[in-house]
Amino acid sequence: IKLLLSFQYQTFLFFIISIEQTNDILRLLQIEMNLKIGQLMIYNFLFPTKPNTTKVSLLLLAVRIIFGILLMNHGIQKWSNFQELSAVFPDPLGIGSPISLGLAIFGELVCSMAFIVGFLYRLAMIPMIFTMIVAFFIVHANDAFAVKEMAFIYLIVFIIIYIAGPGKFSIDHIIGNELQRRKSKSYKK
């Protein structure tokens, strides 16, 4: 009987200890899960994988508006002084100063407007990026960095924004949603 009681007592103790250990393990797992959730939240904040979240889209919209208006201002200045500039504007491509000036105005003025509203976004950015490449690497190649710094900043920002895409607050996003809706509607028929 003592042996049986001893065995039952040991089993009971083992069961109690197992419950305590299980509770400890569960607490540790809960702490570990909370840490992982916290790490995931920080990771998602620092490195968002969904570029069309509202926060990221608002940031992209702000960058589009700011840099679009800044570049558009350069295009307006060139357009306002077209007659004077067409005779002296650099011709790095060998196509003539007036045509080079016209292409620069197109890249800085017309494409900036499309860039701001997000219409044919990536297509509009190609002339903008090309204009900044020409300005930085060809037109201002022998100048001090302080002179060509603005073209470099525009170039880097435009390349990054080109990769990021226009975000939700753009005409391209609206067109894409409409095309997707029509496509899914045609598949349902």
Short mmCIF file of N, CA and C in Angstrom, two decimals:
data_model
loop_
_atom_site.label_atom_id
_atom_site.label_comp_id
_atom_site.label_asym_id
_atom_site.label_seq_id
_atom_site.Cartn_x
_atom_site.Cartn_y
_atom_site.Cartn_z
N ILE A 1 0.83 -1.19 0.00
CA ILE A 1 0.00 0.00 0.00
C ILE A 1 0.87 1.24 0.00
N LYS A 2 1.94 1.22 0.83
CA LYS A 2 2.84 2.36 0.84
C LYS A 2 3.44 2.58 -0.54
N LEU A 3 3.79 1.50 -1.18
CA LEU A 3 4.37 1.60 -2.51
C LEU A 3 3.36 2.18 -3.49
N LEU A 4 2.13 1.73 -3.39
CA LEU A 4 1.08 2.24 -4.25
C LEU A 4 0.82 3.72 -3.97
N LEU A 5 0.72 4.08 -2.71
CA LEU A 5 0.53 5.48 -2.34
C LEU A 5 1.72 6.32 -2.78
N SER A 6 2.87 5.78 -2.59
CA SER A 6 4.08 6.48 -3.00
C SER A 6 4.07 6.71 -4.51
N PHE A 7 3.66 5.67 -5.23
CA PHE A 7 3.59 5.81 -6.69
C PHE A 7 2.53 6.84 -7.09
N GLN A 8 1.37 6.79 -6.43
CA GLN A 8 0.32 7.77 -6.74
C GLN A 8 0.78 9.18 -6.36
N TYR A 9 1.46 9.30 -5.25
CA TYR A 9 1.97 10.59 -4.81
C TYR A 9 2.98 11.13 -5.83
N GLN A 10 3.88 10.26 -6.26
CA GLN A 10 4.88 10.66 -7.26
C GLN A 10 4.20 11.05 -8.57
N THR A 11 3.19 10.29 -8.97
CA THR A 11 2.47 10.61 -10.19
C THR A 11 1.77 11.96 -10.04
N PHE A 12 1.17 12.16 -8.87
CA PHE A 12 0.51 13.44 -8.61
C PHE A 12 1.51 14.59 -8.64
N LEU A 13 2.67 14.40 -7.98
CA LEU A 13 3.72 15.42 -8.00
C LEU A 13 4.22 15.67 -9.41
N PHE A 14 4.42 14.59 -10.13
CA PHE A 14 4.87 14.72 -11.52
C PHE A 14 3.84 15.51 -12.33
N PHE A 15 2.56 15.21 -12.10
CA PHE A 15 1.48 15.92 -12.80
C PHE A 15 1.49 17.40 -12.43
N ILE A 16 1.63 17.71 -11.14
CA ILE A 16 1.69 19.11 -10.68
C ILE A 16 2.91 19.81 -11.27
N ILE A 17 4.04 19.15 -11.20
CA ILE A 17 5.28 19.73 -11.75
C ILE A 17 5.12 19.92 -13.25
N SER A 18 4.51 18.96 -13.91
CA SER A 18 4.29 19.07 -15.36
C SER A 18 3.40 20.25 -15.68
N ILE A 19 2.37 20.46 -14.86
CA ILE A 19 1.48 21.60 -15.08
C ILE A 19 2.26 22.91 -14.89
N GLU A 20 3.06 22.97 -13.82
CA GLU A 20 3.86 24.16 -13.57
C GLU A 20 4.86 24.40 -14.71
N GLN A 21 5.52 23.33 -15.14
CA GLN A 21 6.46 23.47 -16.25
C GLN A 21 5.74 23.87 -17.53
N THR A 22 4.57 23.31 -17.75
CA THR A 22 3.78 23.67 -18.92
C THR A 22 3.40 25.14 -18.86
N ASN A 23 2.98 25.60 -17.67
CA ASN A 23 2.66 27.02 -17.52
C ASN A 23 3.87 27.90 -17.78
N ASP A 24 5.04 27.47 -17.25
CA ASP A 24 6.27 28.22 -17.51
C ASP A 24 6.59 28.24 -19.00
N ILE A 25 6.44 27.09 -19.63
CA ILE A 25 6.72 27.00 -21.07
C ILE A 25 5.75 27.89 -21.84
N LEU A 26 4.46 27.85 -21.44
CA LEU A 26 3.47 28.70 -22.11
C LEU A 26 3.79 30.18 -21.92
N ARG A 27 4.21 30.56 -20.70
CA ARG A 27 4.60 31.96 -20.45
C ARG A 27 5.78 32.35 -21.32
N LEU A 28 6.76 31.47 -21.42
CA LEU A 28 7.92 31.75 -22.27
C LEU A 28 7.52 31.87 -23.74
N LEU A 29 6.64 30.97 -24.18
CA LEU A 29 6.16 31.05 -25.56
C LEU A 29 5.41 32.35 -25.80
N GLN A 30 4.60 32.76 -24.82
CA GLN A 30 3.85 34.02 -24.95
C GLN A 30 4.81 35.20 -25.04
N ILE A 31 5.84 35.19 -24.19
CA ILE A 31 6.84 36.27 -24.23
C ILE A 31 7.55 36.26 -25.57
N GLU A 32 7.92 35.07 -26.04
CA GLU A 32 8.60 34.96 -27.33
C GLU A 32 7.70 35.44 -28.47
N MET A 33 6.41 35.09 -28.42
CA MET A 33 5.48 35.54 -29.46
C MET A 33 5.33 37.06 -29.42
N ASN A 34 5.23 37.63 -28.21
CA ASN A 34 5.12 39.08 -28.09
C ASN A 34 6.36 39.78 -28.65
N LEU A 35 7.53 39.21 -28.38
CA LEU A 35 8.77 39.77 -28.92
C LEU A 35 8.78 39.69 -30.44
N LYS A 36 8.35 38.54 -30.98
CA LYS A 36 8.32 38.38 -32.43
C LYS A 36 7.33 39.35 -33.06
N ILE A 37 6.17 39.52 -32.43
CA ILE A 37 5.17 40.47 -32.94
C ILE A 37 5.75 41.88 -32.90
N GLY A 38 6.42 42.22 -31.81
CA GLY A 38 7.05 43.54 -31.71
C GLY A 38 8.13 43.73 -32.76
N GLN A 39 8.95 42.70 -32.96
CA GLN A 39 9.98 42.78 -33.99
C GLN A 39 9.36 42.91 -35.37
N LEU A 40 8.28 42.18 -35.62
CA LEU A 40 7.59 42.23 -36.90
C LEU A 40 7.01 43.62 -37.14
N MET A 41 6.44 44.22 -36.09
CA MET A 41 5.88 45.57 -36.22
C MET A 41 6.99 46.58 -36.55
N ILE A 42 8.10 46.46 -35.87
CA ILE A 42 9.23 47.36 -36.14
C ILE A 42 9.75 47.12 -37.55
N TYR A 43 9.89 45.85 -37.92
CA TYR A 43 10.36 45.51 -39.25
C TYR A 43 9.42 46.06 -40.33
N ASN A 44 8.11 45.88 -40.12
CA ASN A 44 7.14 46.39 -41.10
C ASN A 44 7.15 47.91 -41.16
N PHE A 45 7.41 48.56 -40.03
CA PHE A 45 7.48 50.01 -40.02
C PHE A 45 8.72 50.48 -40.79
N LEU A 46 9.86 49.84 -40.52
CA LEU A 46 11.10 50.27 -41.16
C LEU A 46 11.19 49.83 -42.62
N PHE A 47 10.65 48.66 -42.92
CA PHE A 47 10.76 48.11 -44.26
C PHE A 47 9.39 47.65 -44.75
N PRO A 48 8.52 48.59 -45.09
CA PRO A 48 7.18 48.17 -45.53
C PRO A 48 7.26 47.39 -46.83
N THR A 49 6.56 46.28 -46.87
CA THR A 49 6.59 45.45 -48.07
C THR A 49 5.42 45.75 -48.99
N LYS A 50 4.44 46.49 -48.49
CA LYS A 50 3.29 46.87 -49.30
C LYS A 50 3.40 48.35 -49.64
N PRO A 51 3.86 48.68 -50.84
CA PRO A 51 4.05 50.08 -51.18
C PRO A 51 2.75 50.85 -51.33
N ASN A 52 1.62 50.18 -51.36
CA ASN A 52 0.35 50.87 -51.53
C ASN A 52 -0.42 51.03 -50.24
N THR A 53 0.27 50.98 -49.10
CA THR A 53 -0.41 51.30 -47.87
C THR A 53 -0.69 52.80 -47.88
N THR A 54 -1.64 53.22 -47.09
CA THR A 54 -2.04 54.62 -47.10
C THR A 54 -0.90 55.54 -46.68
N LYS A 55 -0.16 55.15 -45.64
CA LYS A 55 0.96 55.98 -45.17
C LYS A 55 2.03 56.14 -46.25
N VAL A 56 2.40 55.04 -46.85
CA VAL A 56 3.43 55.09 -47.89
C VAL A 56 2.92 55.86 -49.10
N SER A 57 1.66 55.66 -49.46
CA SER A 57 1.09 56.38 -50.60
C SER A 57 1.03 57.88 -50.35
N LEU A 58 0.73 58.28 -49.11
CA LEU A 58 0.73 59.70 -48.77
C LEU A 58 2.14 60.28 -48.86
N LEU A 59 3.12 59.50 -48.40
CA LEU A 59 4.50 59.95 -48.51
C LEU A 59 4.92 60.09 -49.97
N LEU A 60 4.57 59.10 -50.80
CA LEU A 60 4.89 59.17 -52.22
C LEU A 60 4.19 60.36 -52.88
N LEU A 61 2.96 60.63 -52.51
CA LEU A 61 2.24 61.79 -53.04
C LEU A 61 2.94 63.08 -52.65
N ALA A 62 3.35 63.19 -51.39
CA ALA A 62 4.06 64.39 -50.94
C ALA A 62 5.36 64.58 -51.71
N VAL A 63 6.11 63.51 -51.90
CA VAL A 63 7.38 63.59 -52.65
C VAL A 63 7.10 63.97 -54.11
N ARG A 64 6.04 63.38 -54.69
CA ARG A 64 5.69 63.73 -56.08
C ARG A 64 5.34 65.20 -56.20
N ILE A 65 4.55 65.70 -55.27
CA ILE A 65 4.15 67.11 -55.34
C ILE A 65 5.36 68.03 -55.14
N ILE A 66 6.15 67.76 -54.12
CA ILE A 66 7.29 68.64 -53.82
C ILE A 66 8.30 68.65 -54.96
N PHE A 67 8.79 67.47 -55.34
CA PHE A 67 9.82 67.42 -56.37
C PHE A 67 9.27 67.73 -57.76
N GLY A 68 8.01 67.41 -57.98
CA GLY A 68 7.38 67.76 -59.25
C GLY A 68 7.29 69.27 -59.43
N ILE A 69 6.85 69.96 -58.38
CA ILE A 69 6.74 71.42 -58.45
C ILE A 69 8.13 72.06 -58.57
N LEU A 70 9.09 71.54 -57.83
CA LEU A 70 10.45 72.08 -57.91
C LEU A 70 11.01 71.96 -59.33
N LEU A 71 10.86 70.78 -59.92
CA LEU A 71 11.37 70.59 -61.28
C LEU A 71 10.54 71.37 -62.29
N MET A 72 9.24 71.44 -62.07
CA MET A 72 8.38 72.19 -62.97
C MET A 72 8.77 73.67 -63.00
N ASN A 73 9.20 74.18 -61.87
CA ASN A 73 9.66 75.57 -61.79
C ASN A 73 10.84 75.82 -62.73
N HIS A 74 11.76 74.86 -62.80
CA HIS A 74 12.90 74.97 -63.73
C HIS A 74 12.41 74.97 -65.17
N GLY A 75 11.43 74.11 -65.47
CA GLY A 75 10.87 74.05 -66.82
C GLY A 75 10.16 75.34 -67.19
N ILE A 76 9.42 75.93 -66.24
CA ILE A 76 8.72 77.20 -66.50
C ILE A 76 9.73 78.31 -66.78
N GLN A 77 10.82 78.35 -66.02
CA GLN A 77 11.86 79.36 -66.26
C GLN A 77 12.46 79.21 -67.65
N LYS A 78 12.73 77.97 -68.04
CA LYS A 78 13.29 77.75 -69.39
C LYS A 78 12.27 78.13 -70.46
N TRP A 79 11.01 77.79 -70.25
CA TRP A 79 9.97 78.10 -71.23
C TRP A 79 9.76 79.61 -71.34
N SER A 80 9.80 80.30 -70.22
CA SER A 80 9.61 81.76 -70.21
C SER A 80 10.74 82.48 -70.96
N ASN A 81 11.92 81.92 -70.93
CA ASN A 81 13.08 82.54 -71.58
C ASN A 81 13.54 81.75 -72.79
N PHE A 82 12.59 81.12 -73.49
CA PHE A 82 12.94 80.23 -74.59
C PHE A 82 13.76 80.95 -75.66
N GLN A 83 13.34 82.14 -76.06
CA GLN A 83 14.04 82.87 -77.14
C GLN A 83 15.49 83.15 -76.77
N GLU A 84 15.71 83.63 -75.57
CA GLU A 84 17.08 83.95 -75.14
C GLU A 84 17.93 82.69 -74.95
N LEU A 85 17.34 81.67 -74.36
CA LEU A 85 18.08 80.45 -74.06
C LEU A 85 18.34 79.58 -75.28
N SER A 86 17.46 79.62 -76.28
CA SER A 86 17.61 78.71 -77.42
C SER A 86 18.90 78.91 -78.18
N ALA A 87 19.48 80.10 -78.10
CA ALA A 87 20.74 80.35 -78.80
C ALA A 87 21.96 79.88 -78.00
N VAL A 88 21.83 79.85 -76.66
CA VAL A 88 22.99 79.53 -75.82
C VAL A 88 22.83 78.24 -75.01
N PHE A 89 21.70 77.59 -75.14
CA PHE A 89 21.46 76.39 -74.34
C PHE A 89 22.42 75.28 -74.78
N PRO A 90 23.00 74.53 -73.83
CA PRO A 90 23.93 73.45 -74.20
C PRO A 90 23.26 72.41 -75.11
N ASP A 91 24.06 71.87 -76.03
CA ASP A 91 23.57 70.86 -76.97
C ASP A 91 24.41 69.59 -76.81
N PRO A 92 24.22 68.85 -75.71
CA PRO A 92 25.06 67.69 -75.45
C PRO A 92 24.79 66.51 -76.38
N LEU A 93 23.62 66.48 -77.01
CA LEU A 93 23.27 65.36 -77.88
C LEU A 93 23.55 65.64 -79.35
N GLY A 94 23.96 66.87 -79.67
CA GLY A 94 24.25 67.23 -81.06
C GLY A 94 23.01 67.36 -81.93
N ILE A 95 21.90 67.76 -81.36
CA ILE A 95 20.65 67.89 -82.13
C ILE A 95 20.22 69.35 -82.28
N GLY A 96 21.03 70.25 -81.79
CA GLY A 96 20.72 71.68 -81.87
C GLY A 96 20.24 72.21 -80.53
N SER A 97 20.62 73.44 -80.24
CA SER A 97 20.26 74.05 -78.95
C SER A 97 18.75 74.20 -78.77
N PRO A 98 18.00 74.68 -79.79
CA PRO A 98 16.55 74.82 -79.56
C PRO A 98 15.85 73.49 -79.29
N ILE A 99 16.26 72.44 -79.96
CA ILE A 99 15.64 71.13 -79.74
C ILE A 99 16.04 70.58 -78.36
N SER A 100 17.31 70.75 -78.00
CA SER A 100 17.75 70.32 -76.66
C SER A 100 16.99 71.07 -75.58
N LEU A 101 16.79 72.37 -75.77
CA LEU A 101 16.02 73.16 -74.81
C LEU A 101 14.57 72.68 -74.77
N GLY A 102 13.98 72.41 -75.92
CA GLY A 102 12.61 71.90 -75.97
C GLY A 102 12.47 70.57 -75.24
N LEU A 103 13.44 69.68 -75.42
CA LEU A 103 13.40 68.39 -74.71
C LEU A 103 13.56 68.57 -73.20
N ALA A 104 14.42 69.50 -72.80
CA ALA A 104 14.59 69.78 -71.38
C ALA A 104 13.29 70.35 -70.80
N ILE A 105 12.64 71.25 -71.54
CA ILE A 105 11.36 71.82 -71.09
C ILE A 105 10.31 70.71 -70.99
N PHE A 106 10.27 69.83 -71.98
CA PHE A 106 9.32 68.71 -71.94
C PHE A 106 9.56 67.85 -70.70
N GLY A 107 10.82 67.51 -70.45
CA GLY A 107 11.16 66.67 -69.30
C GLY A 107 10.88 67.35 -67.97
N GLU A 108 11.11 68.65 -67.91
CA GLU A 108 10.98 69.36 -66.64
C GLU A 108 9.57 69.91 -66.41
N LEU A 109 8.85 70.23 -67.46
CA LEU A 109 7.54 70.87 -67.30
C LEU A 109 6.38 69.89 -67.54
N VAL A 110 6.32 69.35 -68.73
CA VAL A 110 5.20 68.46 -69.09
C VAL A 110 5.24 67.17 -68.27
N CYS A 111 6.40 66.55 -68.22
CA CYS A 111 6.51 65.29 -67.48
C CYS A 111 6.34 65.50 -65.98
N SER A 112 6.73 66.66 -65.47
CA SER A 112 6.52 66.95 -64.05
C SER A 112 5.04 67.01 -63.71
N MET A 113 4.24 67.55 -64.61
CA MET A 113 2.80 67.60 -64.37
C MET A 113 2.22 66.18 -64.30
N ALA A 114 2.63 65.33 -65.23
CA ALA A 114 2.17 63.94 -65.21
C ALA A 114 2.69 63.22 -63.97
N PHE A 115 3.90 63.53 -63.57
CA PHE A 115 4.51 62.94 -62.38
C PHE A 115 3.72 63.32 -61.12
N ILE A 116 3.33 64.57 -61.01
CA ILE A 116 2.60 65.03 -59.83
C ILE A 116 1.27 64.31 -59.67
N VAL A 117 0.51 64.21 -60.75
CA VAL A 117 -0.81 63.57 -60.65
C VAL A 117 -0.73 62.05 -60.78
N GLY A 118 0.44 61.53 -61.13
CA GLY A 118 0.60 60.09 -61.24
C GLY A 118 -0.02 59.50 -62.49
N PHE A 119 0.07 60.24 -63.59
CA PHE A 119 -0.49 59.77 -64.86
C PHE A 119 0.64 59.28 -65.76
N LEU A 120 0.55 58.05 -66.22
CA LEU A 120 1.62 57.40 -66.98
C LEU A 120 2.96 57.65 -66.26
N TYR A 121 2.91 57.39 -64.99
CA TYR A 121 3.94 57.75 -64.03
C TYR A 121 5.35 57.34 -64.46
N ARG A 122 5.55 56.07 -64.66
CA ARG A 122 6.92 55.61 -64.99
C ARG A 122 7.34 56.07 -66.38
N LEU A 123 6.41 56.13 -67.29
CA LEU A 123 6.72 56.64 -68.63
C LEU A 123 7.10 58.11 -68.57
N ALA A 124 6.40 58.89 -67.77
CA ALA A 124 6.70 60.31 -67.62
C ALA A 124 8.03 60.54 -66.93
N MET A 125 8.42 59.61 -66.10
CA MET A 125 9.68 59.78 -65.36
C MET A 125 10.93 59.52 -66.21
N ILE A 126 10.79 58.79 -67.29
CA ILE A 126 11.96 58.48 -68.12
C ILE A 126 12.61 59.76 -68.65
N PRO A 127 11.86 60.70 -69.26
CA PRO A 127 12.51 61.94 -69.70
C PRO A 127 13.06 62.77 -68.53
N MET A 128 12.40 62.72 -67.39
CA MET A 128 12.89 63.46 -66.22
C MET A 128 14.24 62.90 -65.76
N ILE A 129 14.33 61.59 -65.67
CA ILE A 129 15.58 60.95 -65.27
C ILE A 129 16.65 61.19 -66.32
N PHE A 130 16.29 61.07 -67.59
CA PHE A 130 17.25 61.29 -68.67
C PHE A 130 17.79 62.73 -68.65
N THR A 131 16.90 63.68 -68.41
CA THR A 131 17.33 65.09 -68.34
C THR A 131 18.32 65.30 -67.21
N MET A 132 18.09 64.66 -66.06
CA MET A 132 19.01 64.81 -64.93
C MET A 132 20.33 64.08 -65.18
N ILE A 133 20.28 62.97 -65.90
CA ILE A 133 21.52 62.27 -66.26
C ILE A 133 22.37 63.15 -67.16
N VAL A 134 21.73 63.74 -68.17
CA VAL A 134 22.45 64.62 -69.09
C VAL A 134 23.00 65.83 -68.34
N ALA A 135 22.19 66.43 -67.48
CA ALA A 135 22.64 67.61 -66.73
C ALA A 135 23.81 67.27 -65.82
N PHE A 136 23.73 66.16 -65.11
CA PHE A 136 24.78 65.82 -64.15
C PHE A 136 26.05 65.30 -64.81
N PHE A 137 25.90 64.34 -65.73
CA PHE A 137 27.07 63.67 -66.28
C PHE A 137 27.66 64.34 -67.52
N ILE A 138 26.89 65.14 -68.23
CA ILE A 138 27.40 65.72 -69.48
C ILE A 138 27.53 67.24 -69.37
N VAL A 139 26.42 67.93 -69.14
CA VAL A 139 26.44 69.40 -69.14
C VAL A 139 27.32 69.94 -68.02
N HIS A 140 27.18 69.40 -66.83
CA HIS A 140 27.96 69.89 -65.68
C HIS A 140 29.10 68.94 -65.31
N ALA A 141 29.57 68.15 -66.24
CA ALA A 141 30.60 67.15 -65.94
C ALA A 141 31.86 67.75 -65.35
N ASN A 142 32.29 68.90 -65.86
CA ASN A 142 33.55 69.51 -65.40
C ASN A 142 33.35 70.53 -64.30
N ASP A 143 32.11 70.74 -63.88
CA ASP A 143 31.83 71.70 -62.82
C ASP A 143 32.09 71.10 -61.46
N ALA A 144 32.22 71.98 -60.47
CA ALA A 144 32.36 71.51 -59.09
C ALA A 144 31.06 70.83 -58.67
N PHE A 145 31.17 69.95 -57.69
CA PHE A 145 29.99 69.20 -57.27
C PHE A 145 28.88 70.12 -56.77
N ALA A 146 29.26 71.23 -56.16
CA ALA A 146 28.26 72.18 -55.66
C ALA A 146 27.37 72.71 -56.79
N VAL A 147 27.92 72.81 -58.00
CA VAL A 147 27.15 73.30 -59.14
C VAL A 147 26.18 72.22 -59.64
N LYS A 148 26.63 70.99 -59.67
CA LYS A 148 25.81 69.92 -60.22
C LYS A 148 25.07 69.11 -59.16
N GLU A 149 25.15 69.56 -57.92
CA GLU A 149 24.54 68.84 -56.81
C GLU A 149 23.02 68.71 -56.97
N MET A 150 22.36 69.77 -57.41
CA MET A 150 20.90 69.73 -57.54
C MET A 150 20.46 68.69 -58.57
N ALA A 151 21.16 68.60 -59.69
CA ALA A 151 20.83 67.59 -60.69
C ALA A 151 21.03 66.18 -60.11
N PHE A 152 22.05 66.01 -59.29
CA PHE A 152 22.31 64.72 -58.66
C PHE A 152 21.18 64.35 -57.68
N ILE A 153 20.75 65.32 -56.88
CA ILE A 153 19.68 65.07 -55.92
C ILE A 153 18.40 64.68 -56.65
N TYR A 154 18.05 65.45 -57.68
CA TYR A 154 16.87 65.11 -58.48
C TYR A 154 17.00 63.70 -59.06
N LEU A 155 18.15 63.40 -59.61
CA LEU A 155 18.37 62.10 -60.24
C LEU A 155 18.16 60.96 -59.25
N ILE A 156 18.75 61.05 -58.08
CA ILE A 156 18.62 59.99 -57.08
C ILE A 156 17.17 59.86 -56.61
N VAL A 157 16.53 60.98 -56.31
CA VAL A 157 15.13 60.95 -55.86
C VAL A 157 14.25 60.35 -56.94
N PHE A 158 14.45 60.76 -58.20
CA PHE A 158 13.59 60.26 -59.27
C PHE A 158 13.80 58.77 -59.51
N ILE A 159 15.02 58.29 -59.39
CA ILE A 159 15.26 56.86 -59.56
C ILE A 159 14.57 56.07 -58.44
N ILE A 160 14.69 56.55 -57.21
CA ILE A 160 14.06 55.86 -56.08
C ILE A 160 12.54 55.87 -56.23
N ILE A 161 12.00 57.02 -56.60
CA ILE A 161 10.55 57.14 -56.75
C ILE A 161 10.07 56.33 -57.95
N TYR A 162 10.87 56.24 -58.99
CA TYR A 162 10.53 55.40 -60.15
C TYR A 162 10.36 53.95 -59.70
N ILE A 163 11.29 53.49 -58.88
CA ILE A 163 11.24 52.11 -58.39
C ILE A 163 10.04 51.91 -57.46
N ALA A 164 9.79 52.88 -56.58
CA ALA A 164 8.70 52.75 -55.60
C ALA A 164 7.32 52.74 -56.24
N GLY A 165 7.16 53.45 -57.33
CA GLY A 165 5.86 53.52 -57.98
C GLY A 165 5.05 54.70 -57.45
N PRO A 166 3.90 54.96 -58.04
CA PRO A 166 3.14 56.16 -57.69
C PRO A 166 2.32 56.06 -56.41
N GLY A 167 2.01 54.87 -55.94
CA GLY A 167 1.17 54.72 -54.76
C GLY A 167 -0.31 54.76 -55.11
N LYS A 168 -1.14 54.74 -54.07
CA LYS A 168 -2.59 54.68 -54.26
C LYS A 168 -3.18 55.99 -54.76
N PHE A 169 -2.55 57.09 -54.41
CA PHE A 169 -3.10 58.39 -54.75
C PHE A 169 -2.53 58.88 -56.08
N SER A 170 -2.93 58.20 -57.14
CA SER A 170 -2.45 58.54 -58.47
C SER A 170 -3.49 58.14 -59.51
N ILE A 171 -3.42 58.78 -60.64
CA ILE A 171 -4.34 58.44 -61.73
C ILE A 171 -4.05 57.02 -62.22
N ASP A 172 -2.78 56.64 -62.27
CA ASP A 172 -2.43 55.28 -62.70
C ASP A 172 -3.08 54.23 -61.79
N HIS A 173 -3.15 54.48 -60.50
CA HIS A 173 -3.77 53.53 -59.57
C HIS A 173 -5.27 53.42 -59.86
N ILE A 174 -5.90 54.55 -60.13
CA ILE A 174 -7.33 54.55 -60.46
C ILE A 174 -7.57 53.78 -61.76
N ILE A 175 -6.75 54.05 -62.77
CA ILE A 175 -6.87 53.35 -64.05
C ILE A 175 -6.63 51.85 -63.87
N GLY A 176 -5.60 51.51 -63.09
CA GLY A 176 -5.30 50.10 -62.84
C GLY A 176 -6.43 49.39 -62.14
N ASN A 177 -7.04 50.04 -61.15
CA ASN A 177 -8.19 49.44 -60.45
C ASN A 177 -9.36 49.24 -61.40
N GLU A 178 -9.61 50.23 -62.25
CA GLU A 178 -10.73 50.11 -63.20
C GLU A 178 -10.47 48.99 -64.20
N LEU A 179 -9.24 48.90 -64.70
CA LEU A 179 -8.91 47.81 -65.64
C LEU A 179 -9.03 46.46 -64.96
N GLN A 180 -8.60 46.38 -63.71
CA GLN A 180 -8.70 45.13 -62.97
C GLN A 180 -10.17 44.76 -62.74
N ARG A 181 -10.99 45.75 -62.42
CA ARG A 181 -12.41 45.50 -62.20
C ARG A 181 -13.07 45.00 -63.48
N ARG A 182 -12.73 45.64 -64.61
CA ARG A 182 -13.30 45.20 -65.89
C ARG A 182 -12.82 43.81 -66.26
N LYS A 183 -11.56 43.53 -65.98
CA LYS A 183 -11.00 42.22 -66.29
C LYS A 183 -11.69 41.13 -65.47
N SER A 184 -11.86 41.37 -64.19
CA SER A 184 -12.52 40.37 -63.35
C SER A 184 -14.00 40.25 -63.70
N LYS A 185 -14.61 41.34 -64.13
CA LYS A 185 -16.01 41.30 -64.54
C LYS A 185 -16.18 40.48 -65.83
N SER A 186 -15.22 40.61 -66.75
CA SER A 186 -15.31 39.84 -67.99
C SER A 186 -15.07 38.35 -67.76
N TYR A 187 -14.24 38.01 -66.73
CA TYR A 187 -14.02 36.60 -66.41
C TYR A 187 -15.24 35.96 -65.77
N LYS A 188 -16.05 36.75 -65.08
CA LYS A 188 -17.24 36.21 -64.42
C LYS A 188 -18.32 35.85 -65.41
N LYS A 189 -18.30 36.47 -66.59
CA LYS A 189 -19.34 36.20 -67.59
C LYS A 189 -19.16 34.88 -68.24
#
